[in-house]
Coordinates of C-alpha atoms in Angstrom, one line a residue:
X1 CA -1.4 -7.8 -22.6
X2 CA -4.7 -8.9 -22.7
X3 CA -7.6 -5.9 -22.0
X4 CA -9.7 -8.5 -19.9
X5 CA -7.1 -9.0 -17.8
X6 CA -6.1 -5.6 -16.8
X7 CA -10.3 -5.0 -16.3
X8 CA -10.4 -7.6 -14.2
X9 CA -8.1 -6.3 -11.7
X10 CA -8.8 -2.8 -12.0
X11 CA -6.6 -2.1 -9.4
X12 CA -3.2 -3.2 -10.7
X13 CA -2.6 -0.7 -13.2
X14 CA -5.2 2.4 -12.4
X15 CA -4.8 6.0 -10.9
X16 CA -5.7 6.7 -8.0
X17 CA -6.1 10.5 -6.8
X18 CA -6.4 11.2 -3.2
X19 CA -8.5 14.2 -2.3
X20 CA -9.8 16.3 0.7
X21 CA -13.5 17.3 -0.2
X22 CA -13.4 20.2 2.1
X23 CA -10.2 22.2 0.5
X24 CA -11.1 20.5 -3.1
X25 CA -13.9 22.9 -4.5
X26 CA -16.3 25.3 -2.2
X27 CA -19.9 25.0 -4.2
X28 CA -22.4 26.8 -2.0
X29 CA -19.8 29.9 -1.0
X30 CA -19.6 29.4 2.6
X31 CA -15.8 28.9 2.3
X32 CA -15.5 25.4 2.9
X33 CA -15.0 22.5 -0.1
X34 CA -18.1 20.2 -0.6
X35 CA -20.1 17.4 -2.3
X36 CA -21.3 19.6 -4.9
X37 CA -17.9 21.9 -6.1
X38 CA -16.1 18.4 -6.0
X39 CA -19.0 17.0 -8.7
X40 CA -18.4 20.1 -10.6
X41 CA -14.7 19.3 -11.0
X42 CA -14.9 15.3 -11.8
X43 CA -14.4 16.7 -15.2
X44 CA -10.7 17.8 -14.5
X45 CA -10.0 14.9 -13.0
X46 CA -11.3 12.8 -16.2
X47 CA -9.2 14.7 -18.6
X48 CA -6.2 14.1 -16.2
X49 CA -6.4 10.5 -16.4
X50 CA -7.6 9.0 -12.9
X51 CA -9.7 6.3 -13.0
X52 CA -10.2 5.9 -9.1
X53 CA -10.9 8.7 -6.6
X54 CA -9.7 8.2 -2.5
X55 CA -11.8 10.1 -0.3
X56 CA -10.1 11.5 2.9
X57 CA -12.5 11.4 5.6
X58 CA -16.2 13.0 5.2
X59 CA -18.1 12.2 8.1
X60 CA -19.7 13.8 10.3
X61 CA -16.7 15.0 13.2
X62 CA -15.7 18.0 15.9
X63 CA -13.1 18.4 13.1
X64 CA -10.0 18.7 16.0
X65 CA -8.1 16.3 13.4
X66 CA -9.3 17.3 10.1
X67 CA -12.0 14.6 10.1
X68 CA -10.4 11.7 11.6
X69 CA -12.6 12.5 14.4
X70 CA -15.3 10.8 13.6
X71 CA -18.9 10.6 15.5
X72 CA -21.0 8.8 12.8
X73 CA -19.8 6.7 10.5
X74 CA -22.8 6.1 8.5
X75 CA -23.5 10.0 7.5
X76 CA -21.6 13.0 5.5
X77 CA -20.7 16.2 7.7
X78 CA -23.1 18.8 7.5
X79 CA -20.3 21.3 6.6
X80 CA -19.8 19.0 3.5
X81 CA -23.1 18.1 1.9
X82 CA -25.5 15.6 2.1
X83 CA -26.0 12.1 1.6
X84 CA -28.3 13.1 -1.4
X85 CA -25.1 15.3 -2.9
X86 CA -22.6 12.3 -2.1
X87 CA -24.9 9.6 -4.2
X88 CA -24.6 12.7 -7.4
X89 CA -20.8 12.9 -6.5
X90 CA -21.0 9.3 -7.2
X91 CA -23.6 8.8 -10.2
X92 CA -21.1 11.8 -11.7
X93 CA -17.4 9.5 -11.3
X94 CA -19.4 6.7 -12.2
X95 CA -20.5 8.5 -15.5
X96 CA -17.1 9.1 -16.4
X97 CA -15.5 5.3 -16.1
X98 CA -14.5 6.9 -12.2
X99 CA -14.2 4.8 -9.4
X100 CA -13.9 5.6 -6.0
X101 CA -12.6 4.3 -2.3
X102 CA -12.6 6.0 1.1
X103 CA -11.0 6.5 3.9
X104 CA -11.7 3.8 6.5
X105 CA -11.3 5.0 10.1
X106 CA -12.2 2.6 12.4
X107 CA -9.5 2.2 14.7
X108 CA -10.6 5.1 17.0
X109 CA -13.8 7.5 17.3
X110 CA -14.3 10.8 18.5
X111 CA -14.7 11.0 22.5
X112 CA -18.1 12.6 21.4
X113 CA -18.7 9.8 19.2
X114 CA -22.3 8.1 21.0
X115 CA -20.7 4.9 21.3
X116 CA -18.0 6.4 23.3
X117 CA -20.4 8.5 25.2
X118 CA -22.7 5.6 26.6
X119 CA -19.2 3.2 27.0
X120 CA -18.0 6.0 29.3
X121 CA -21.3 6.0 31.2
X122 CA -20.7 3.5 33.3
X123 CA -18.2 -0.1 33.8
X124 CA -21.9 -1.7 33.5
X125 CA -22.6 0.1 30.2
X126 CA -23.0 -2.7 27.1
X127 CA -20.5 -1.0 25.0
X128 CA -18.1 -0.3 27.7
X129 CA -16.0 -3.4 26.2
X130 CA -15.9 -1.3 22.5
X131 CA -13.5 0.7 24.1
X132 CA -10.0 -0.6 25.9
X133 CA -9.7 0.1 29.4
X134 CA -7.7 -0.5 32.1
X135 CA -7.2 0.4 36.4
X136 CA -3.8 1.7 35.6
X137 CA -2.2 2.9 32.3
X138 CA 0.8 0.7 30.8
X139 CA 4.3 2.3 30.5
X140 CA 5.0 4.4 27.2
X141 CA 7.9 4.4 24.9
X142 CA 8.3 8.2 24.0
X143 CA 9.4 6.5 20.7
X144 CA 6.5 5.2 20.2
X145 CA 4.0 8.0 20.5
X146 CA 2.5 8.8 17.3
X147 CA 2.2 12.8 18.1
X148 CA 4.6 13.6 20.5
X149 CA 4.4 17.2 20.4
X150 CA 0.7 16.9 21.7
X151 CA 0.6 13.3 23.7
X152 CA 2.9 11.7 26.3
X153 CA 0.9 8.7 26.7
X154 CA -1.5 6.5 24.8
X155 CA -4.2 6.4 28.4
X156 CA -6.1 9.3 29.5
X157 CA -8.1 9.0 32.6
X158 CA -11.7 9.1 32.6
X159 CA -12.9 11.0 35.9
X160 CA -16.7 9.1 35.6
X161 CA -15.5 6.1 35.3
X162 CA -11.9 6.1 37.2
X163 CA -10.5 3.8 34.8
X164 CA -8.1 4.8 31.6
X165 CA -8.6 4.8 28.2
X166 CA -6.4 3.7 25.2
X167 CA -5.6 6.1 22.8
X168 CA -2.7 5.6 20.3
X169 CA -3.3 8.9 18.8
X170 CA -5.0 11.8 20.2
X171 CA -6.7 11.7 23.8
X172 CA -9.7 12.9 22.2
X173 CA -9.8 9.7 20.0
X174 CA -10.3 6.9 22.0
X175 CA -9.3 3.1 20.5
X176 CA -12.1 0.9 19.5
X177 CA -11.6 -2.5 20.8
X178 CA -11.1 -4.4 17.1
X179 CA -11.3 -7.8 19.7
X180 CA -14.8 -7.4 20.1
X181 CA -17.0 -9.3 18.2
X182 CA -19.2 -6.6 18.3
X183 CA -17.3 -3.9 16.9
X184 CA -15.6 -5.7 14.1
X185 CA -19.6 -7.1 13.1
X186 CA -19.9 -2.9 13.2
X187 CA -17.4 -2.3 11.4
X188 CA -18.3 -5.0 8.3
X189 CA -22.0 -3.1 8.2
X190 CA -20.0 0.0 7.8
X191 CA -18.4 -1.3 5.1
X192 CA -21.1 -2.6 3.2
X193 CA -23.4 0.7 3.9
X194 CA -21.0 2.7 1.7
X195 CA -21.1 -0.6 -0.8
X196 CA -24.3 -0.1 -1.5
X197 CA -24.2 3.4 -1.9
X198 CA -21.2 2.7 -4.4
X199 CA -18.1 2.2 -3.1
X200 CA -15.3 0.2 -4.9
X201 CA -13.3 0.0 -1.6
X202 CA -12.0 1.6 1.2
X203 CA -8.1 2.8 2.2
X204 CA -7.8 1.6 5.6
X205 CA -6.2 3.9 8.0
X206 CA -3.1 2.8 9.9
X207 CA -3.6 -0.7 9.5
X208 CA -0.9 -2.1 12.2
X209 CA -3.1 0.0 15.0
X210 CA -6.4 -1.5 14.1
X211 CA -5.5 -5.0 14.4
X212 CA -3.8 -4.2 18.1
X213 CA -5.6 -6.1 20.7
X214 CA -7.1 -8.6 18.9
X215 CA -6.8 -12.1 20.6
X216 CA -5.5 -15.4 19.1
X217 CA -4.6 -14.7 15.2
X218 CA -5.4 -10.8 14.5
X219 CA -5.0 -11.3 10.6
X220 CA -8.0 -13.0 11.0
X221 CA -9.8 -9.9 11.4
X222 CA -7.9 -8.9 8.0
X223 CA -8.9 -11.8 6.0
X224 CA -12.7 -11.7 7.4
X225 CA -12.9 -8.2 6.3
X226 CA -11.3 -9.0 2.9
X227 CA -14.1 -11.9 2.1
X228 CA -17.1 -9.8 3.6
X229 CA -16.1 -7.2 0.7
X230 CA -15.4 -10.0 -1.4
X231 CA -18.7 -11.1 -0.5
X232 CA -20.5 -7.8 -1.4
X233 CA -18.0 -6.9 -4.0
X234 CA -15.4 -9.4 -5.9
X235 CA -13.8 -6.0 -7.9
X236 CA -13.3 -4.0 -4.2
X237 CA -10.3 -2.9 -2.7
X238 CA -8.8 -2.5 0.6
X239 CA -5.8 -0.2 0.2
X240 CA -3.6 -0.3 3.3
X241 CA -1.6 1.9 5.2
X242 CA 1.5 -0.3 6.5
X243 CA 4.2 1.7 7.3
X244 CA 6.7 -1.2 8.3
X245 CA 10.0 -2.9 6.7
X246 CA 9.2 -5.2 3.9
X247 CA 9.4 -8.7 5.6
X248 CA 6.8 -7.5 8.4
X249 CA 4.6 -5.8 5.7
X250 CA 4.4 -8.9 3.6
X251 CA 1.5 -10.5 6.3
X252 CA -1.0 -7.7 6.0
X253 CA -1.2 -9.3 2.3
X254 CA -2.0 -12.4 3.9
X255 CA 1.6 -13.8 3.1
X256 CA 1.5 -16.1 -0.4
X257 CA -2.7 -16.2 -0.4
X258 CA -3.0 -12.6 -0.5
X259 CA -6.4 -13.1 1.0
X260 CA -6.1 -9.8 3.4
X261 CA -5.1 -6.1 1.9
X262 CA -5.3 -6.0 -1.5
X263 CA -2.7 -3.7 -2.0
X264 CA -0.3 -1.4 0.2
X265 CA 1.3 1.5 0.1
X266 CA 5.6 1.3 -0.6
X267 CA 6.5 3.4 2.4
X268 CA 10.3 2.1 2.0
X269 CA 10.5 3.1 -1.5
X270 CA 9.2 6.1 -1.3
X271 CA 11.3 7.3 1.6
X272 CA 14.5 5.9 -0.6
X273 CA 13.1 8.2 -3.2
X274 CA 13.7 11.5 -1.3
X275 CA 17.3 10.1 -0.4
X276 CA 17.8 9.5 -3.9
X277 CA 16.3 13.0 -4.7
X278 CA 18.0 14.7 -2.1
X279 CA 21.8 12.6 -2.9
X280 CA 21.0 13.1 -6.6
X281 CA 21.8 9.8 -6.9
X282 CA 19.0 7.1 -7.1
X283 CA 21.1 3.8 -5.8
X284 CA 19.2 3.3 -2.6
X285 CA 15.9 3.5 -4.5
X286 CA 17.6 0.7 -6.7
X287 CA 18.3 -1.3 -3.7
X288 CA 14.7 -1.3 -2.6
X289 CA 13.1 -1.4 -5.7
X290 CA 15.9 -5.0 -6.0
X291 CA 14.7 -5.9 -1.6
X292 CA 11.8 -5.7 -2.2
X293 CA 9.2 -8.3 -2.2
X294 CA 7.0 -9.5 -5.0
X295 CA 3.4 -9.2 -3.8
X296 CA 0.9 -11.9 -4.1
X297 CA -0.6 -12.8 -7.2
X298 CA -3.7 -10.8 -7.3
X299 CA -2.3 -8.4 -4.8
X300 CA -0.2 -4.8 -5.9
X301 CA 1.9 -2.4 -4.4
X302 CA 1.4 1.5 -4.5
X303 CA 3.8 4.0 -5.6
X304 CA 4.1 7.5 -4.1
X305 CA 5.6 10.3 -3.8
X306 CA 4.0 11.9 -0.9
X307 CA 0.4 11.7 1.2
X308 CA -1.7 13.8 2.4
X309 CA -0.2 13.4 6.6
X310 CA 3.9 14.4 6.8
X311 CA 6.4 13.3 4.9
X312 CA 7.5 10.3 6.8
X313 CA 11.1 9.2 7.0
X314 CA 11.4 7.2 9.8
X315 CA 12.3 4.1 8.0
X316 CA 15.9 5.9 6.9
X317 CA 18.8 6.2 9.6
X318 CA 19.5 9.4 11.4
X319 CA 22.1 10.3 9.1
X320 CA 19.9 9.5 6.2
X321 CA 17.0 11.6 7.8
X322 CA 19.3 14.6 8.0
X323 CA 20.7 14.2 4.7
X324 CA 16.7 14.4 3.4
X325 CA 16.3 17.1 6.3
X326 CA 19.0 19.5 5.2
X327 CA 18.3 19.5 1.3
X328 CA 14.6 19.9 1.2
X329 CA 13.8 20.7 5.3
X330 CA 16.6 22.8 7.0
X331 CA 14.3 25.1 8.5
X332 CA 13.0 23.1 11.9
X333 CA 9.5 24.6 11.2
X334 CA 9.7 22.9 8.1
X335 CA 10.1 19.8 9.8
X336 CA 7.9 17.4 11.9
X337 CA 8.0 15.0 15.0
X338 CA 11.5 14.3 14.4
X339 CA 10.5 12.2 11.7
X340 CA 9.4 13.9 9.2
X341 CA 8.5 17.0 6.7
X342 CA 5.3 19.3 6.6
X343 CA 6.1 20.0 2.9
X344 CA 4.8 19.2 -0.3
X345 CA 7.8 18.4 -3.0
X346 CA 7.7 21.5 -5.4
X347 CA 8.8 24.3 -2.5
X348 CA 11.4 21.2 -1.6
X349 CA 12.8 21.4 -5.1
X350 CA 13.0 25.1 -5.5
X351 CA 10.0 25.0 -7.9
X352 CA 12.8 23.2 -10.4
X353 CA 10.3 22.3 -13.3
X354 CA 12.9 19.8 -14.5
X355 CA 12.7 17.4 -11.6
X356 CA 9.3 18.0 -10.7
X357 CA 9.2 16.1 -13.7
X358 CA 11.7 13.5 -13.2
X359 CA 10.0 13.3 -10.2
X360 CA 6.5 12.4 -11.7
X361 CA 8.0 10.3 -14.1
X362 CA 10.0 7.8 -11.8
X363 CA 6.9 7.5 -10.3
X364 CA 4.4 6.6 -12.5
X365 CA 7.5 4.1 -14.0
X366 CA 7.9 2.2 -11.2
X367 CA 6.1 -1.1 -10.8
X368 CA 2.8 -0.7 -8.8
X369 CA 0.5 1.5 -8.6
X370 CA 0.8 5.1 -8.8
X371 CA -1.3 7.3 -5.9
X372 CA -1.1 11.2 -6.4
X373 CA -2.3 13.8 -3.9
X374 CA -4.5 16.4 -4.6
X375 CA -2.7 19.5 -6.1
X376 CA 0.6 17.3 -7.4
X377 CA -0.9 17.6 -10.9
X378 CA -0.3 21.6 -10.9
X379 CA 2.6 21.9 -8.5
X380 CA 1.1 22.8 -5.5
X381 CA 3.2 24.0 -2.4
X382 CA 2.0 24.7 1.2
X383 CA 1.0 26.9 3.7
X384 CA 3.8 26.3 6.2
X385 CA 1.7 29.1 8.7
X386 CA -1.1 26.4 9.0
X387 CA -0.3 24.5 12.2
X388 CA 1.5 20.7 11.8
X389 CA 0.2 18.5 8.9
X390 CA -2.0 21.1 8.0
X391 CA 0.6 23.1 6.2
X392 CA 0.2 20.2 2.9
X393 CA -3.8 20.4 2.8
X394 CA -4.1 23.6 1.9
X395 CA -7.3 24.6 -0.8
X396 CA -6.7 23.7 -4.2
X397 CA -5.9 26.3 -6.7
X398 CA -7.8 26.2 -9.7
X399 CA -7.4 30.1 -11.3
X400 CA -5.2 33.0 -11.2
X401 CA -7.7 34.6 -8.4
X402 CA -7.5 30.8 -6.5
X403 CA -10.9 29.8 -7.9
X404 CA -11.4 27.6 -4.8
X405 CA -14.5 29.9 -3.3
X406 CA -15.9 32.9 -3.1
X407 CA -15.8 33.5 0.3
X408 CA -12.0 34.6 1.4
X409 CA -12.3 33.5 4.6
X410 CA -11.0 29.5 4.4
X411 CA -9.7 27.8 7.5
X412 CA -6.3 27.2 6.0
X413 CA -5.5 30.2 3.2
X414 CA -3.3 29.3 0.0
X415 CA 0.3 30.2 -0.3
X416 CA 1.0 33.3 -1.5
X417 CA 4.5 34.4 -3.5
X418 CA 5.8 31.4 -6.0
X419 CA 3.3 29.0 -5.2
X420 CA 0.1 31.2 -4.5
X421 CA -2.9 31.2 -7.2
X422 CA -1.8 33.6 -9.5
X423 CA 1.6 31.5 -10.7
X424 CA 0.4 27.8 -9.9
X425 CA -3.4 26.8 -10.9
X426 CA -5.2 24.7 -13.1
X427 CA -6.6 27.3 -15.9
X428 CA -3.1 28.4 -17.1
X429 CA -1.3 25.2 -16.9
X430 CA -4.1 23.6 -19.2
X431 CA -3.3 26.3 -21.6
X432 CA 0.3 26.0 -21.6
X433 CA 1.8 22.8 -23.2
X434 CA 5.0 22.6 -21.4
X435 CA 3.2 23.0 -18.1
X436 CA 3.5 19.8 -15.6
X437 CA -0.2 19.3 -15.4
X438 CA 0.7 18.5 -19.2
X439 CA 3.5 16.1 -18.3
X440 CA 1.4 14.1 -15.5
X441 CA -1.3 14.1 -18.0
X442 CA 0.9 12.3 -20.8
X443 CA 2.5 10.4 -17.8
X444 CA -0.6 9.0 -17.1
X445 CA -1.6 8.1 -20.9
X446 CA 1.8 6.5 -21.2
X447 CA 1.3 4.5 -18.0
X448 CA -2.3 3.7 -19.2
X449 CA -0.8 2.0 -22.2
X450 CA 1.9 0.2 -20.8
X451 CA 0.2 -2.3 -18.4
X452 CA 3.6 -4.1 -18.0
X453 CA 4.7 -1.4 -15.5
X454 CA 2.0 -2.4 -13.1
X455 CA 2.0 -6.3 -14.3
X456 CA 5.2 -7.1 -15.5
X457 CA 8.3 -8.9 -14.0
X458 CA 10.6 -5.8 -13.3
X459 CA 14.3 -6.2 -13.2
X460 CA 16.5 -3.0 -11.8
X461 CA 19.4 -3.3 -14.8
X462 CA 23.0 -1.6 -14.6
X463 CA 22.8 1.4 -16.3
X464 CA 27.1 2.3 -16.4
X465 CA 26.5 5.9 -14.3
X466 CA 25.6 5.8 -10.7
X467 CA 23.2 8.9 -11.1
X468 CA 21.2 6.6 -13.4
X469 CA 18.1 4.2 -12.5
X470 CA 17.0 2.2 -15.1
X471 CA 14.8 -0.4 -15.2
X472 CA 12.2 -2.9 -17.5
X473 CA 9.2 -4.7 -16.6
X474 CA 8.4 -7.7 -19.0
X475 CA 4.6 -9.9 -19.2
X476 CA 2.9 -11.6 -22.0
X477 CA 5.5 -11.0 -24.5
X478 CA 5.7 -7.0 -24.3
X479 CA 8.7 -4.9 -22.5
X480 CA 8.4 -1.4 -21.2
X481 CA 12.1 0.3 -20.0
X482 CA 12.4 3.5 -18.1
X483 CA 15.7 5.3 -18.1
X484 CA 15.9 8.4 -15.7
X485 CA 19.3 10.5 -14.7
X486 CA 18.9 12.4 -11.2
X487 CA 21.9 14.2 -11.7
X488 CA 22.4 17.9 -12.8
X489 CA 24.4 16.7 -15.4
X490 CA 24.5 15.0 -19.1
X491 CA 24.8 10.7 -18.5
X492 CA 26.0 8.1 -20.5
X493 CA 23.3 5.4 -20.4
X494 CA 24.9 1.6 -21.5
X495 CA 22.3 -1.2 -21.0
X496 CA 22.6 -4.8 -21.7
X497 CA 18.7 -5.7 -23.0
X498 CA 18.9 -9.6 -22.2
X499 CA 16.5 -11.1 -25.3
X500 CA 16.4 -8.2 -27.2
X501 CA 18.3 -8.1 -30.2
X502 CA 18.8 -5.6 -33.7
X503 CA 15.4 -7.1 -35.0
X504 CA 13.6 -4.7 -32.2
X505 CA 13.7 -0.8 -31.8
X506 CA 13.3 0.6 -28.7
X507 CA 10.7 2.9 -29.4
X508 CA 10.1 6.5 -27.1
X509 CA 7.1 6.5 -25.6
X510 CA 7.3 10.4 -24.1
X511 CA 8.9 12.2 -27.4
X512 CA 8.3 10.9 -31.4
X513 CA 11.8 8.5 -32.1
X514 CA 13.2 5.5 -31.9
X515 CA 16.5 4.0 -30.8
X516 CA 18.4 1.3 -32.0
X517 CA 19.7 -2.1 -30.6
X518 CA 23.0 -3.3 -31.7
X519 CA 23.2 -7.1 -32.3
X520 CA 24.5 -7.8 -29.0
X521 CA 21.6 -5.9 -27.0
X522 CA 24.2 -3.7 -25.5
X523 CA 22.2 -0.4 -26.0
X524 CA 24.5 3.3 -25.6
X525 CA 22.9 6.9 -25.4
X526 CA 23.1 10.2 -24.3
X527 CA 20.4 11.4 -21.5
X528 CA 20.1 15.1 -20.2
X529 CA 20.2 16.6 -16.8
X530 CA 17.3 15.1 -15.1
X531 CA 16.1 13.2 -18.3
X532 CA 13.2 11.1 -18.5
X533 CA 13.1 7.9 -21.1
X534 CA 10.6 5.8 -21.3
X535 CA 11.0 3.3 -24.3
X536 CA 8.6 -0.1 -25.8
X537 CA 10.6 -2.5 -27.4
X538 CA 8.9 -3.2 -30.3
X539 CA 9.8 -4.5 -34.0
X540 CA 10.5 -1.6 -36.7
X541 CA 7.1 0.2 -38.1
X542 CA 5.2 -1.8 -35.1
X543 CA 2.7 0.2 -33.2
X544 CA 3.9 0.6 -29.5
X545 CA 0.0 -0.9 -28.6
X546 CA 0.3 -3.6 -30.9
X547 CA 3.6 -4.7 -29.2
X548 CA 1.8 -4.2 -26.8
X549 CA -0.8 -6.9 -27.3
X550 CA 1.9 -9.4 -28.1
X551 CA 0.5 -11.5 -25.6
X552 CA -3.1 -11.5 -26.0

């Protein structure tokens, strides 16, 4: 494939890493992550592979959700830095081919937020229409409440004012009227203040929430976002979180022009994933990956296998749910809102090195792009003592001693046992070549090189064992095929390679060999318990980049 191509569209085949700047690195000793310990560790994340850092929230905030409180929009929490050490956090990224997005939270505010504060003043106040409010409070689905261990209703009552606020998440973060021309001319300078101080887009938080109350067309409001930052930027992002059934999803692209989100995340494939995990058997991850819709042109999807809130799997059935629940979850602390699990997926899996890399490697295989969370590169489990989706965002562990701070005193302590410092951290697992910050490391470089994962027409094949997903991904002349058995047991792989005859090899692209194709295409080996294959079809003695660069 052609370089220019792939640079173009940055987007379509990068790495993105999602991090929390105040459990990443602690620089100053106070016990809490910051601007400058994150700089400090741009390196790791360099040598790992990522070319795009997501910021979770760093704004200035009461901190009663973890950030997503937010009471200036246009500022860096105290706690965290300054402005001064954000702009070196970005001239460092920057240095090192880095780009980086950040969390955009704009469909609520803090209730201490000054906007709230002066709408809530008085019905005459001139921002009392940022906020939604009403004489009486609408009816609530329980289903529909997006904490309902903390909330039964989405209105809280204002005793000023004597009129109720909208609040789809806590009561303590009251829903910005996205209607208002107003606030959605707010929320474009918001944008393009962090622009100019070097952003290359923004991951826009719970996407279906912000565009609630909008009158007449509300993808409008989508696709006026999308040219502002086109405007500003023509290589920015907006990375979306949709968390809805594929034919619904499809219009925060903006349909066929995909003139709205740029790209959004695969909540349905990553949910079939854990089934597949849990069933050891990856046929319902075949069956999205097959329903699933091809985005726009210049538009991508993004692969995970977890993010940084719970493990959602409300998109399964109840039986489904449970079947997830009672292989990785049993425990009901362990689990979350009904819905979901407060766990990150090495504790799930027993520490089982062997599928963490399977794991990692269907992943980073599957067409899109791939999004890791903090910590996934070393194994890192959870603090299930921290309350609700606080047990996954725990301090990263970069030493046997934790390496995180010097004070001991953090708000949400590491793990200890299995998982704590001493056994899972990034000093010994750069030291020790069978370690899975080694495998996502090569995972990555493999990806890097094979652009027809993220590009390519992909076709789910048959691979003649159930517990076997295989699949190819085809552009500009160059195929990529990924094999992977999630079974506990040897599998006999049989493909049929339409267009490839016994003038190609198939050459492996994670361990030094090759494999022959018969005449007839119709491929047959042998692949382990939780194997991993990732194979270039290429002519014999060919470089795998050169077959690579068929097309250019």
């Amino acid at each position: 494939m052609r370089l220019t191509n792939t640079a173009d569209l940055w987007w379509k085949n990068a790495v993105i890493y999602c991090l929390d700047v105040e459990t990443y690195k602690d620089g100053n000793g106070d016990g809490i992550g910051d601007f400058r310990g994150l700089t400090q560790q741009v390196d790791h994340l360099d040598r790992l592979g990522v070319t795009c850092i997501w910021l979770m929230p760093f704004f200035p905030s009461p901190d009663r959700d973890d950030g997503y409180d937010i009471t200036d929009f246009y500022s860096v929490d105290p706690r965290l830095g300054t402005l001064g050490d954000f702009v070196e956090f970005m001239r460092t990224a920057r240095d090192r081919g880095i780009r980086v997005i950040a969390d955009l939270v704009v469909n609520h505010t803090s209730d201490e937020h000054p906007w709230f504060k002066e709408s809530r003043s008085s019905r005459d106040s001139p921002k009392r229409d940022w906020y939604v409010w009403k004489d009486e409070p609408d009816p609530v689905d329980p289903k529909d409440l997006v904490f309902p261990d903390k909330e039964d209703s989405f209105w809280e009552l204002d005793e000023g004012t004597g009129q109720y606020y909208l609040h789809r998440f806590y009561r303590f973060q009251p829903d910005l009227n996205t209607g208002n021309p107003e606030v959605r001319d707010e929320i474009a300078r918001i944008l393009g203040f962090w622009m100019e101080l070097g952003l290359s887009g923004f991951r826009v938080d719970a996407v279906p929430f912000l565009l609630e109350g909008v009158d007449g067309d509300p993808h409008e409001f989508l696709a006026d976002l999308r040219a502002f930052l086109n405007r500003r930027d023509g290589s920015a992002i907006l990375l979306g979180e949709v968390n809805l059934p594929y034919p619904d999803l499809m219009k925060y692209f903006g349909n066929g022009n995909g003139d709205q989100i740029t790209m959004c995340f695969d909540f349905i494939g990553m949910q079939r994933f854990h089934l597949s995990m849990a069933r050891k058997n990856p046929q319902v991850l075949a069956e999205a990956l097959r329903e699933r819709p091809r985005p726009p042109k210049d538009s991508q999807w993004a692969s995970f296998v977890r993010n940084h809130d719970e493990l959602t799997l409300d998109k399964l059935t109840d039986s489904e749910r449970q079947e997830v629940f009672d292989a990785f979850g049993p425990d009901k602390d362990m689990q979350l809102f009904g819905r979901g699990l407060r766990r990150r997926l090495p504790p799930m899996l027993g520490g089982d090195l062997s599928r963490l890399k399977l794991a990692y490697s269907v992943m980073f295989s599957l067409p899109g792009t791939p999004v890791l969370f903090y910590g996934e590169e070393i194994g890192l489990g959870e603090n299930l003592e921290a309350e609700g989706r606080m047990a996954v965002r725990i301090p990263m562990q970069w030493a046997p001693g934790g390496g995180f701070s010097d004070d001991p005193k953090v708000s949400v302590p590491s793990p200890t046992g299995r998982f704590g410092p001493r056994n899972v951290n990034v000093d010994s697992q750069r030291r020790d070549n069978d370690s899975l910050l080694r495998w996502v490391t090569l995972l990555i470089e493999r990806y890097r090189e094979s652009p027809e994962l993220a590009w390519g027409a992909y076709e789910v094949l048959d691979a003649g064992d159930e517990a076997v997903l295989a699949h190819r991904a085809d552009a500009e002349g160059g195929t990529v095929l990924a094999v992977h058995n999630f079974a506990d047991r040897e599998a006999q792989v049989e493909l049929y390679l339409c267009g490839v005859d016994d003038s190609k090899v198939l050459v492996d692209l994670l361990v030094d060999g090759t494999q022959d194709v018969p005449p007839d295409g119709q491929v047959r080996f042998t692949i382990g318990p939780y194997g991993c294959r990732w194979f270039r079809v290429a002519e014999p003695d060919q470089l795998p980049e050169d077959a690579s660069a068929k097309g250019s």
